Each structure stands twice: as C-alpha cells, then as structure tokens.
Amino acid sequence: PIQQPHSESWQYLVGKHQWGLKYEIGVSIGIPQIIWLSGPWKGAASDSTIAKQSGILESVPINESILADKSYRGNRIRFMVPIPGKKQSHTMTKKKINYWIYSVRQTVER
C-alpha cells in the first residue's frame, strides 16, 4: 500500500480508497526459490499486461509453463491455468488437473 498520489492516482488504485504498487514474483516449484522479480508496476495494471511487458515469457524456457490464475487464460500455451467451466461438467481428468493447479498455487501463495 502507498498513500494516494497527487497526480494520476487512478493508475495506482487497487481497491476502494486504496492505492498501491504491484510486483511480479516468479517462484520455482521444483526447487522452492524465487527465480523472477519485476516491478514496481502501477496498482491498476492487470497481471496479464504485466506478464506481457515484464519479459518473463522470454526468460522462461519454451518447454516450461508458468503456473498462473485464471486471468492469464488468453495464453494457454505458456500459462498453465485452471480449466474453465462448471466443476460438475468436468471429466475426472479435468478435475484432477484443476485440483493440482489450485493445490500448487495455494502452496506458492503461502
């Protein structure tokens, strides 16, 4: 969180009457360590825009994926995101994939 900037404060808005800066942090799942850090970014910047502009896609080998939340679903080749749709309509394989993605993301967030 930051104090409200005097100019262009809307670009830093992250919540109701809250302003902030964002940082993009990449964590390795295989060996738990921070492997990427970029920022600061304006608080109103979308996560997918930050990913496009930060250079993370160029730094991750082409045969690896980036585990991300559903806001990245526009690029399913590079980002591993939950499969959309209602849980009841998913096959058992899709449910297992989503379970794995959510489990790993929870661990990373902690």
mmCIF file of C-alpha atoms in Angstrom:
data_model
loop_
_atom_site.group_PDB
_atom_site.id
_atom_site.type_symbol
_atom_site.label_atom_id
_atom_site.label_comp_id
_atom_site.label_asym_id
_atom_site.label_seq_id
_atom_site.Cartn_x
_atom_site.Cartn_y
_atom_site.Cartn_z
ATOM 1 C CA PRO A 1 0.000 0.000 0.000
ATOM 2 C CA ILE A 2 1.024 3.592 -0.687
ATOM 3 C CA GLN A 3 -0.503 6.981 0.032
ATOM 4 C CA GLN A 4 -2.720 8.426 -2.684
ATOM 5 C CA PRO A 5 -0.512 10.011 -5.345
ATOM 6 C CA HIS A 6 -1.236 13.653 -6.219
ATOM 7 C CA SER A 7 -1.292 13.054 -9.968
ATOM 8 C CA GLU A 8 -2.795 10.157 -11.938
ATOM 9 C CA SER A 9 -3.910 8.471 -8.714
ATOM 10 C CA TRP A 10 -6.401 6.297 -10.639
ATOM 11 C CA GLN A 11 -3.455 4.387 -12.129
ATOM 12 C CA TYR A 12 -2.420 3.238 -8.652
ATOM 13 C CA LEU A 13 -5.881 2.262 -7.388
ATOM 14 C CA VAL A 14 -6.003 -1.315 -6.062
ATOM 15 C CA GLY A 15 -9.209 -1.170 -4.017
ATOM 16 C CA LYS A 16 -11.769 1.243 -2.669
ATOM 17 C CA HIS A 17 -9.732 4.215 -1.402
ATOM 18 C CA GLN A 18 -6.556 2.086 -1.536
ATOM 19 C CA TRP A 19 -3.506 2.723 -3.698
ATOM 20 C CA GLY A 20 -0.521 0.527 -4.249
ATOM 21 C CA LEU A 21 2.263 -0.839 -6.359
ATOM 22 C CA LYS A 22 2.483 -4.353 -7.772
ATOM 23 C CA TYR A 23 5.452 -6.656 -8.155
ATOM 24 C CA GLU A 24 5.625 -9.760 -10.307
ATOM 25 C CA ILE A 25 7.300 -12.636 -8.489
ATOM 26 C CA GLY A 26 8.147 -15.977 -10.077
ATOM 27 C CA VAL A 27 8.784 -18.996 -7.863
ATOM 28 C CA SER A 28 10.232 -22.337 -8.934
ATOM 29 C CA ILE A 29 8.048 -25.291 -7.970
ATOM 30 C CA GLY A 30 10.767 -27.952 -8.355
ATOM 31 C CA ILE A 31 13.331 -26.188 -6.178
ATOM 32 C CA PRO A 32 11.463 -23.702 -3.962
ATOM 33 C CA GLN A 33 13.143 -20.403 -4.687
ATOM 34 C CA ILE A 34 12.358 -17.016 -6.195
ATOM 35 C CA ILE A 35 13.514 -17.039 -9.805
ATOM 36 C CA TRP A 36 11.891 -13.856 -11.159
ATOM 37 C CA LEU A 37 11.111 -10.395 -9.829
ATOM 38 C CA SER A 38 9.911 -7.358 -11.753
ATOM 39 C CA GLY A 39 8.347 -4.080 -10.741
ATOM 40 C CA PRO A 40 7.189 -1.868 -9.339
ATOM 41 C CA TRP A 41 4.119 -1.655 -11.560
ATOM 42 C CA LYS A 42 1.202 0.713 -11.150
ATOM 43 C CA GLY A 43 -1.509 -0.814 -8.962
ATOM 44 C CA ALA A 44 -4.179 -0.704 -11.671
ATOM 45 C CA ALA A 45 -2.046 -2.695 -14.148
ATOM 46 C CA SER A 46 -3.565 -6.068 -14.936
ATOM 47 C CA ASP A 47 -1.497 -9.148 -14.148
ATOM 48 C CA SER A 48 -1.620 -10.373 -17.746
ATOM 49 C CA THR A 49 -0.402 -6.988 -19.050
ATOM 50 C CA ILE A 50 2.487 -7.070 -16.588
ATOM 51 C CA ALA A 51 3.407 -10.566 -17.787
ATOM 52 C CA LYS A 52 3.441 -9.400 -21.415
ATOM 53 C CA GLN A 53 5.603 -6.351 -20.692
ATOM 54 C CA SER A 54 7.953 -7.653 -17.983
ATOM 55 C CA GLY A 55 9.947 -10.088 -20.107
ATOM 56 C CA ILE A 56 9.070 -13.186 -18.082
ATOM 57 C CA LEU A 57 7.845 -15.030 -21.180
ATOM 58 C CA GLU A 58 11.221 -14.587 -22.857
ATOM 59 C CA SER A 59 13.134 -15.743 -19.777
ATOM 60 C CA VAL A 60 11.227 -18.996 -19.179
ATOM 61 C CA PRO A 61 12.389 -21.822 -21.464
ATOM 62 C CA ILE A 62 9.919 -22.674 -24.238
ATOM 63 C CA ASN A 63 9.442 -26.233 -22.874
ATOM 64 C CA GLU A 64 8.306 -24.926 -19.460
ATOM 65 C CA SER A 65 4.971 -23.428 -18.412
ATOM 66 C CA ILE A 66 4.125 -20.706 -15.963
ATOM 67 C CA LEU A 67 1.508 -21.666 -13.368
ATOM 68 C CA ALA A 68 -0.985 -18.801 -13.112
ATOM 69 C CA ASP A 69 -4.518 -17.872 -12.122
ATOM 70 C CA LYS A 70 -7.480 -17.677 -14.496
ATOM 71 C CA SER A 71 -6.773 -14.095 -15.545
ATOM 72 C CA TYR A 72 -4.000 -15.459 -17.811
ATOM 73 C CA ARG A 73 -6.234 -17.803 -19.810
ATOM 74 C CA GLY A 74 -5.631 -15.868 -23.045
ATOM 75 C CA ASN A 75 -2.280 -17.642 -23.468
ATOM 76 C CA ARG A 76 -2.811 -21.293 -22.500
ATOM 77 C CA ILE A 77 0.349 -22.392 -24.303
ATOM 78 C CA ARG A 78 2.718 -20.564 -21.938
ATOM 79 C CA PHE A 79 0.476 -20.278 -18.863
ATOM 80 C CA MET A 80 -0.915 -23.286 -17.022
ATOM 81 C CA VAL A 81 -4.283 -22.078 -15.726
ATOM 82 C CA PRO A 82 -7.375 -23.811 -14.312
ATOM 83 C CA ILE A 83 -9.695 -25.299 -16.920
ATOM 84 C CA PRO A 84 -12.805 -23.084 -17.167
ATOM 85 C CA GLY A 85 -16.348 -24.303 -16.754
ATOM 86 C CA LYS A 86 -18.511 -25.731 -14.043
ATOM 87 C CA LYS A 87 -16.907 -28.371 -11.859
ATOM 88 C CA GLN A 88 -19.910 -30.683 -12.329
ATOM 89 C CA SER A 89 -19.424 -30.790 -16.109
ATOM 90 C CA HIS A 90 -15.691 -31.606 -15.960
ATOM 91 C CA THR A 91 -14.354 -35.076 -16.597
ATOM 92 C CA MET A 92 -12.348 -36.733 -13.837
ATOM 93 C CA THR A 93 -9.119 -35.845 -15.699
ATOM 94 C CA LYS A 94 -10.044 -32.147 -15.865
ATOM 95 C CA LYS A 95 -10.979 -32.192 -12.171
ATOM 96 C CA LYS A 96 -7.582 -33.696 -11.304
ATOM 97 C CA ILE A 97 -5.757 -31.076 -13.382
ATOM 98 C CA ASN A 98 -7.642 -28.234 -11.696
ATOM 99 C CA TYR A 99 -7.069 -29.786 -8.258
ATOM 100 C CA TRP A 100 -3.323 -29.966 -8.926
ATOM 101 C CA ILE A 101 -3.182 -26.373 -10.210
ATOM 102 C CA TYR A 102 -5.132 -24.993 -7.224
ATOM 103 C CA SER A 103 -3.078 -27.054 -4.740
ATOM 104 C CA VAL A 104 0.262 -25.897 -6.090
ATOM 105 C CA ARG A 105 -0.897 -22.272 -6.343
ATOM 106 C CA GLN A 106 -2.033 -22.380 -2.704
ATOM 107 C CA THR A 107 1.384 -23.626 -1.640
ATOM 108 C CA VAL A 108 3.124 -20.872 -3.625
ATOM 109 C CA GLU A 109 0.824 -18.183 -2.210
ATOM 110 C CA ARG A 110 1.641 -19.289 1.351
#
